[in-house]
XYZ file of C-alpha atoms in Angstrom:
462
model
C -6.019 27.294 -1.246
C -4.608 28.791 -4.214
C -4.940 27.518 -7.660
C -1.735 27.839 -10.227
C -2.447 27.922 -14.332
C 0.903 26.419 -15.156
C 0.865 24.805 -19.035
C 3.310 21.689 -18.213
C 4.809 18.564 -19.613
C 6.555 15.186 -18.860
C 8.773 13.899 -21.337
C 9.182 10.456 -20.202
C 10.899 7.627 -21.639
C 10.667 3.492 -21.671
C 13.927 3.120 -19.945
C 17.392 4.978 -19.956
C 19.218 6.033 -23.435
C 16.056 6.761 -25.557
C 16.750 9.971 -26.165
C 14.822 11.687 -23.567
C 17.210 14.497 -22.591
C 18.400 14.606 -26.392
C 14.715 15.636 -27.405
C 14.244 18.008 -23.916
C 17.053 20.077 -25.061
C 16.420 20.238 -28.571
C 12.640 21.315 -27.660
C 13.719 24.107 -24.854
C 15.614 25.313 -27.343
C 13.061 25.652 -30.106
C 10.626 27.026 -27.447
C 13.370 29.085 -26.799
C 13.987 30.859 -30.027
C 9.912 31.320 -30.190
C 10.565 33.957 -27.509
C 8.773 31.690 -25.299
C 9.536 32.067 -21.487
C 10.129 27.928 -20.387
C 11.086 26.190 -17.291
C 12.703 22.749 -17.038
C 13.040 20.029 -14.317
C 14.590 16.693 -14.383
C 13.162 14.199 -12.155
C 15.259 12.475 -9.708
C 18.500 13.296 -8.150
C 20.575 13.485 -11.324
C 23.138 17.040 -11.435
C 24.151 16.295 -15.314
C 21.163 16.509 -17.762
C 19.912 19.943 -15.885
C 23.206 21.111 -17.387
C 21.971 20.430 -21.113
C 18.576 22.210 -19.921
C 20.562 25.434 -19.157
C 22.115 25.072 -22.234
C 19.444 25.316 -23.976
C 16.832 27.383 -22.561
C 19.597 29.912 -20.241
C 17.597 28.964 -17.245
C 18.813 27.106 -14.639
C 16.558 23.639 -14.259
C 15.351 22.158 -10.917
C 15.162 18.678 -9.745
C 11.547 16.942 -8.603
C 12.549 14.436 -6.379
C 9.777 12.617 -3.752
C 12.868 11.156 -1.607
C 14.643 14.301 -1.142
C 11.470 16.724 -0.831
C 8.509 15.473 1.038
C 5.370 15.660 -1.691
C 3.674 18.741 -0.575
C 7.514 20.575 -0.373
C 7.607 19.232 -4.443
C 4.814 20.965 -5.364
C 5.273 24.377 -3.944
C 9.232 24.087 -5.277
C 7.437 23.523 -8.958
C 4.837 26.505 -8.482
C 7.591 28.490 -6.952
C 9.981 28.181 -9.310
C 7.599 27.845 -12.495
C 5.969 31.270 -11.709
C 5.639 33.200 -14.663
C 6.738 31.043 -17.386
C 4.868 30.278 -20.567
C 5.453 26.575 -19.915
C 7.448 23.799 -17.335
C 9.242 20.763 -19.655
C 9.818 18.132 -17.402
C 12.366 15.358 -18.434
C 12.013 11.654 -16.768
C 14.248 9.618 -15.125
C 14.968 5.874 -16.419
C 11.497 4.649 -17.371
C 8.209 5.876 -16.991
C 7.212 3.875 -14.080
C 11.021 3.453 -12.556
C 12.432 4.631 -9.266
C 12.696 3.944 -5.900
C 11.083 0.900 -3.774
C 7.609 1.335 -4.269
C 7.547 3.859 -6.875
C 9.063 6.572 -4.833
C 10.372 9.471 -7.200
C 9.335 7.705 -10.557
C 8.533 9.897 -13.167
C 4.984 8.150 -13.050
C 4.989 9.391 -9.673
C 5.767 13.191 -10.793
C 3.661 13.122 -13.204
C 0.379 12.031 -10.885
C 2.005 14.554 -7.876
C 1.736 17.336 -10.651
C -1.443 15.907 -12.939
C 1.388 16.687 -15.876
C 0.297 15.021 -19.150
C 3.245 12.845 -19.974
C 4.618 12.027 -23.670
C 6.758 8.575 -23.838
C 9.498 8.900 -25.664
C 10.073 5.063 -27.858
C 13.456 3.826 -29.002
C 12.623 2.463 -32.550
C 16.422 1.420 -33.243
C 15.959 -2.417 -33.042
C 12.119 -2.556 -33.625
C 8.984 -2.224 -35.961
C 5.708 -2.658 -34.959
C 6.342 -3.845 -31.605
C 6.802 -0.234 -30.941
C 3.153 -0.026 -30.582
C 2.725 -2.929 -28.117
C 4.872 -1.407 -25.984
C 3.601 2.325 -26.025
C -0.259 0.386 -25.504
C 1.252 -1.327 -22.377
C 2.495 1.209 -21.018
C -0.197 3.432 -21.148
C -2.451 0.574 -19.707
C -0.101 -0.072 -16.520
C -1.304 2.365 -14.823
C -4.355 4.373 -16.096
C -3.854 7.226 -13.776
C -1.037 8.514 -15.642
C -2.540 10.714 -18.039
C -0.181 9.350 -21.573
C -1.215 12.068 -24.651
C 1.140 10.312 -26.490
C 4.116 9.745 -27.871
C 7.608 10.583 -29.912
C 9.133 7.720 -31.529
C 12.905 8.039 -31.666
C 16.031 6.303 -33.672
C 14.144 5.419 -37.129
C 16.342 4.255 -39.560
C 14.269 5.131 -42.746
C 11.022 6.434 -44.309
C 9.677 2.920 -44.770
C 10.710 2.528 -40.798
C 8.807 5.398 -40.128
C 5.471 4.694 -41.790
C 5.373 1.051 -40.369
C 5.796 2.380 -37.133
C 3.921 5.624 -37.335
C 0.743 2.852 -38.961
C 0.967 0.897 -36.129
C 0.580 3.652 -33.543
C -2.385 5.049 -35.582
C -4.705 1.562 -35.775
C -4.104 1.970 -31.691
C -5.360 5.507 -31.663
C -2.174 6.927 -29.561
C -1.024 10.413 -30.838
C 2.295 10.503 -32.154
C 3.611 13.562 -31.339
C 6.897 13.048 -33.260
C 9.532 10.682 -35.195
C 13.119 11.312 -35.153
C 15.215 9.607 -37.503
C 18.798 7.903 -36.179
C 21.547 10.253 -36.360
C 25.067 9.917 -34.339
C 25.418 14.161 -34.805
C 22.900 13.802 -31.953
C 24.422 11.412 -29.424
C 25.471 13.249 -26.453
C 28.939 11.087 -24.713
C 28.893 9.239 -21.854
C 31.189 8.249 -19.126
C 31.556 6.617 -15.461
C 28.301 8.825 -13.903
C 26.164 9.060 -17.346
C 26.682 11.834 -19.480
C 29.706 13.653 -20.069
C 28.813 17.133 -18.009
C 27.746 20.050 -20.376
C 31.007 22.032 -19.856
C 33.239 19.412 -20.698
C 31.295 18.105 -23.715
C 31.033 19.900 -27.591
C 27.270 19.768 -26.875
C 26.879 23.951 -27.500
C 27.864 22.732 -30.930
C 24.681 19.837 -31.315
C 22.258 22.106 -29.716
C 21.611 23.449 -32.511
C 21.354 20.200 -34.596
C 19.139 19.271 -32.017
C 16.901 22.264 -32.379
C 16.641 21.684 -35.940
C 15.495 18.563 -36.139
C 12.778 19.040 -33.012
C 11.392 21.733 -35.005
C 11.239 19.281 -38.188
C 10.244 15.991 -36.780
C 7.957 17.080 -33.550
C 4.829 18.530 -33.730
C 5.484 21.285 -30.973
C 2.561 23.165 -31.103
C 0.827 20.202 -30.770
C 3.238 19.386 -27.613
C 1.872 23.391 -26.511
C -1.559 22.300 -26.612
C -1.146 18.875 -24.874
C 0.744 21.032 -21.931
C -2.048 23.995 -21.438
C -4.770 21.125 -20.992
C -2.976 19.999 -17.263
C -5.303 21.547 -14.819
C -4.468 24.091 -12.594
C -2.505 23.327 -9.993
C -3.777 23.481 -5.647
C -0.897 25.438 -3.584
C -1.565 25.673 -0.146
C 1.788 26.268 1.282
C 2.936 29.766 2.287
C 6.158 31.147 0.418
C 8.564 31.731 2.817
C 10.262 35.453 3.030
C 13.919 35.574 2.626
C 15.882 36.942 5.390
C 18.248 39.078 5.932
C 21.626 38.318 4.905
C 23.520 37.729 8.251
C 26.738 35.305 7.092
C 28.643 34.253 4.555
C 28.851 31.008 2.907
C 31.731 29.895 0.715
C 30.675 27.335 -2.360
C 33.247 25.373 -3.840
C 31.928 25.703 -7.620
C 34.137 25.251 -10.537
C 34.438 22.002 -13.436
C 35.562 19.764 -10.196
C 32.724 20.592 -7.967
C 29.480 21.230 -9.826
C 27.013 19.286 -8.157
C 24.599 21.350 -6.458
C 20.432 21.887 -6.400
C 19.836 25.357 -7.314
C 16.829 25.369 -5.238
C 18.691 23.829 -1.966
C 20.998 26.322 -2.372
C 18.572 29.072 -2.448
C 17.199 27.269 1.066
C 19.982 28.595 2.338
C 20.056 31.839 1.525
C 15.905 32.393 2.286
C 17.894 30.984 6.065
C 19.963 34.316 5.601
C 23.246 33.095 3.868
C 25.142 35.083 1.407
C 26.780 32.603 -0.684
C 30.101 33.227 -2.105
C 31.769 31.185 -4.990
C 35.205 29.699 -5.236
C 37.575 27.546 -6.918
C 39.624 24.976 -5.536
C 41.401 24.473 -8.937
C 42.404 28.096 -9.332
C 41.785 29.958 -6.378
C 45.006 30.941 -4.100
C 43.229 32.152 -1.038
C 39.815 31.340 0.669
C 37.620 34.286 0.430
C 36.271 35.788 4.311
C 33.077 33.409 5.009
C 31.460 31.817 8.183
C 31.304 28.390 6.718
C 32.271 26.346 3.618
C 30.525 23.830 1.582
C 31.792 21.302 -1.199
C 29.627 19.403 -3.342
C 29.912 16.399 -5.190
C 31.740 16.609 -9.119
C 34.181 15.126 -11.073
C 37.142 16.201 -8.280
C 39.184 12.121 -9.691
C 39.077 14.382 -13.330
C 41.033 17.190 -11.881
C 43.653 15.490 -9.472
C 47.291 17.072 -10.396
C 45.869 20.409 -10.662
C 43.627 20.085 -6.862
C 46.562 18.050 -5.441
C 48.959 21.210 -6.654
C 47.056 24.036 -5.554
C 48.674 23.458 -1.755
C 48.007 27.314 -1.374
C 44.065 26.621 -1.074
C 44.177 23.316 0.674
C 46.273 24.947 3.892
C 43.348 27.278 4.271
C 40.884 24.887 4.768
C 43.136 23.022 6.993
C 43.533 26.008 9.028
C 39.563 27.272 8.682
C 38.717 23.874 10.292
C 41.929 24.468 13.095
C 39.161 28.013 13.807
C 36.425 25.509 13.636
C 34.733 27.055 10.759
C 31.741 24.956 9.969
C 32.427 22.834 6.823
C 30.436 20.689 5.012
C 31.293 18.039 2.161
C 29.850 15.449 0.124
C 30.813 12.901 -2.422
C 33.395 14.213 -4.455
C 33.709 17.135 -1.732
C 34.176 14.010 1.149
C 36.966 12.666 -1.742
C 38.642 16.535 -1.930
C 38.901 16.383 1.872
C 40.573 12.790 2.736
C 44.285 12.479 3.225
C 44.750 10.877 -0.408
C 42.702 10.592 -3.369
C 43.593 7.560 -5.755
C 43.021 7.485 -9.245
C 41.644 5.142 -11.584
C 45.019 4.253 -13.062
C 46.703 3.874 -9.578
C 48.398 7.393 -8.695
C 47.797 8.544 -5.418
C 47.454 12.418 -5.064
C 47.240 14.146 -1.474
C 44.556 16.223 -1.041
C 43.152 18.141 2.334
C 43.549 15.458 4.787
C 40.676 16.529 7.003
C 38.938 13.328 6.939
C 41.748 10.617 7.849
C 41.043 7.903 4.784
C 41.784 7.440 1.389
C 39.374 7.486 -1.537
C 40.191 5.056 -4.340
C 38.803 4.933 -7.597
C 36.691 1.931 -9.231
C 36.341 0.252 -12.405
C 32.368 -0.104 -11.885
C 29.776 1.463 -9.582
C 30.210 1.169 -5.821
C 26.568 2.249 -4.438
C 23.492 4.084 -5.935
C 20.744 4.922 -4.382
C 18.411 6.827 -2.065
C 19.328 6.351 1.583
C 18.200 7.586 4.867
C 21.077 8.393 7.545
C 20.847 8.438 10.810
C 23.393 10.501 13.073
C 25.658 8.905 15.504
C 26.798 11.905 17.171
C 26.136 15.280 17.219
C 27.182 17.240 14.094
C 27.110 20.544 12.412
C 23.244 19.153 10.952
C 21.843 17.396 13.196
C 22.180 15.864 16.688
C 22.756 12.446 17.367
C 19.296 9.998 16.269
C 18.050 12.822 13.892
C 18.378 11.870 10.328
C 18.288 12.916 7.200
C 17.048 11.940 3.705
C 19.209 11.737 0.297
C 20.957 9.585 -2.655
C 24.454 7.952 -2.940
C 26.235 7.987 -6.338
C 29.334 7.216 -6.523
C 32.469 5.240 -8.253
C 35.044 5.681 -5.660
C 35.186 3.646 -2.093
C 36.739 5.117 0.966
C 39.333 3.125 3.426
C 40.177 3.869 6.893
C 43.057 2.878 9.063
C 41.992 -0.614 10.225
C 43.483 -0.033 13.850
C 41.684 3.985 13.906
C 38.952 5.118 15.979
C 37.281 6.400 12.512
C 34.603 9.429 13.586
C 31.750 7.730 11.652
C 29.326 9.980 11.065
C 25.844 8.602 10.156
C 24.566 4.841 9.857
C 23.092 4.550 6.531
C 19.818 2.341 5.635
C 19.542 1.350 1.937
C 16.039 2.377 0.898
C 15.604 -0.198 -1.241
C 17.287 -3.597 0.339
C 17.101 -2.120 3.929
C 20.928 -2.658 4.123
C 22.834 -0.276 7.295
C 26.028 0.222 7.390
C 28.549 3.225 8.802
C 28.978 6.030 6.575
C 30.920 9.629 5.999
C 32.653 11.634 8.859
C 32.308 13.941 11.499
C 34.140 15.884 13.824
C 34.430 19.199 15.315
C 33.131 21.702 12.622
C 33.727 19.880 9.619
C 30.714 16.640 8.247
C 31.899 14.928 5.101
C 29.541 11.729 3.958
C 28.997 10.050 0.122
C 25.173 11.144 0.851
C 23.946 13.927 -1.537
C 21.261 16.270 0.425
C 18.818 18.725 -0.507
C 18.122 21.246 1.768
C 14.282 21.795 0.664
C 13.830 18.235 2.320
C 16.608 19.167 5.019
C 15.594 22.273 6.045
C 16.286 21.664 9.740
C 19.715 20.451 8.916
C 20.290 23.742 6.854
C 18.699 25.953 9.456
C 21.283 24.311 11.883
C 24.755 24.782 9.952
C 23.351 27.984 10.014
C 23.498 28.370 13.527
C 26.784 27.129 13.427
C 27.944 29.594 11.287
C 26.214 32.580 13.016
C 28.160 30.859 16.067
C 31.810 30.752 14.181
C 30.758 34.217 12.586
C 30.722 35.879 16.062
C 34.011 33.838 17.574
C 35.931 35.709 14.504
C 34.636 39.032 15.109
C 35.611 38.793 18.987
C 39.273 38.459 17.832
C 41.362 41.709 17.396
């Protein structure tokens, strides 16, 4: 068994809108502009606040997720991809001790699966002292979590800051840092959290938030805190890529961003070239064995996807070949008949999947879920199942008098609720669920296989 020296840290937070992702950017990019070499991770499922680590640190950040990678896949994926680098940030999800039923995929959780010292970050808008009761309870909750500290966020003056920062001290817990209020530093929100990093001005108040990391936050102190973790047990083998043998086309533009970087590079260890496109812009499909779209904002970007009629004819007639295609969540949305928005227009889109996908004033479903296949599909045969998260704000109808092709019966992890969910038939599965392929690797291995298999139909026809 091999033993990793990775310097790491968990920058957790009492619940969600402290500040946590705020603080992570502002201190990857101070790390940053020491010429250190950093990786970040978010924990959980969450696409959007990796997109503020890339920002600031140029790197793209992975997610650590117990749901959607089995524990001993999680570690390897953080040695693997934290290889090299002077040291890992790691950015919570919710609170400290939040996630799924029984704890699965808190940040508590990560923090154990990785021995990661954690720093809480405290939300000091609408407190004083109390501040301190609630960093000493949650460091006693669970005494296996190793808590070096803390940064206290949202002060509203000096005085606020010495009460607080008093407090802390007659309870021995290390502050780490205090940030006073500012609204420069707010990053927007809107229906799925915040406002994605290429749609919001937050290139402008990275480097506010720099600034005021490097003022307020004792970062070498943070350094220190992160090279005492102890080295870290891999037993796992890395696997060796192989050779590129098809072609995979990615639907990535500002409509469909929502993708793992490291379940993407599954599939192309499994052999798969992958090969971008838009279906905003884009007038042709480029030559591939197979097609994926992932989740994104598609109900942002209807006139312009409905429009592009050029595009959506191609997949219609790549799924007439049989070409394997894959789609979920906002990719599911870009591929039913009609796609209706929040304000009532209906836009057509694909019409692969016969339904229509409506838009909502308030959250349909979130959650991890496990789904189980009804039939055999381009992942998995019929009683396999898979592992992954639902997240969405639109609901899907089907004809009340059609024999719908349901695809998967879905079981709530957390109430144990089943019911029928996404699509499938012939080459093309579409589903809400949101995989990743590190904790799907069979399912990956097989739309492989399918591919290889549509890959040699095409090259038998003149």
């Amino acid at each position: 068994m091999n033993k990793h020296e990775i310097p790491r840290l968990v920058i957790a937070g009492t619940g969600s809108g402290v500040g946590k992702t705020t603080i992570v950017a502002g201190l990857l990019a101070v790390l940053k502009q020491r010429g250190l070499a950093v990786q970040s991770y978010k924990v959980g499922p969450d696409y959007i606040d990796p997109g503020y680590h890339r920002l600031a640190s140029g790197k793209p950040a992975h997610n650590l997720d117990t749901w959607l990678v089995s524990a001993e896949n999680l570690v390897e994926l953080f040695a693997t991809t934290a290889k090299g680098c002077d040291v890992a940030i790691i950015e919570g999800v919710m609170g400290l001790y939040d996630g799924g039923r029984g704890g699965i995929s808190s940040t508590a959780a990560i923090a154990k699966q990785l021995a990661a010292p954690v720093i809480l970050v405290l939300d000091a808008k609408a407190a004083g002292e109390s501040i301190a009761a609630t960093a000493l309870g949650f460091k006693a909750y669970d005494t296996e979590v190793n808590l070096a500290g803390v940064i206290v966020n949202r002060l509203g003056s000096s005085s606020h800051k010495a009460m607080v920062g008093e407090a802390l001290e007659r309870l021995s817990i290390t502050v780490f840092g205090q940030l006073l209020r500012t609204e420069a530093l707010m990053i927007k929100e809107r229906h799925l959290g915040l406002t994605p990093v290429t749609e919001s001005d937050a290139a402008q108040a990275l480097g506010a938030m720099a600034w005021q990391v490097s003022r307020d936050v004792a970062v070498d102190k943070l350094l220190e805190a992160a090279r005492s973790a102890p080295p870290l047990p891999i037993s796992k083998k890395i696997a060796s890529p192989k050779e590129k043998s098809v072609r995979i086309g990615v639907a990535q533009d500002e409509a469909f961003s929502f993708y793992y970087p490291e379940s993407l590079a599954v599939l192309e260890t499994l052999g798969a070239e992958l090969v971008p496109f838009s279906p905003l812009g884009d007038k042709a499909l480029p030559v591939v064995d197979g097609l994926i779209f992932g989740g994104g904002f598609p109900e942002m970007f209807l006139p312009d996807l409905s429009a592009n009629m050029v595009i959506k004819a191609a997949i219609g007639r790549a799924a007439q070949r049989a070409m394997p295609i894959y789609a979920e969540c906002g990719g599911l949305m870009y591929l039913a008949r009609q796609i209706e928005s929040f304000d009532g227009q209906s836009f057509e889109m694909v019409g692969l999947v016969p339904a229509v996908c409506r838009m909502q004033s308030r959250l349909q479903t979130v959650g991890y879920v496990e789904a189980t296949a009804l039939k055999d599909n381009i992942f998995c045969q019929r009683g396999e199942s898979l592992r992954g998260h639902e997240f969405h704000f639109s609901s899907m109808t089907v004809d009340a008098d059609a024999d719908f092709n349901w695809a998967f019966e879905f079981r709530k992890l957390r109430t144990g609720a089943v019911y029928p969910g996404g699509y499938a038939a012939g080459s093309v599965l579409a589903s809400y669920l949101h995989l990743h392929f590190s904790g799907n690797q069979a399912a990956a291995a097989r739309f492989i296989a399918k591919c290889k298999e549509f890959q040699r139909q095409r090259e038998m026809i003149p």
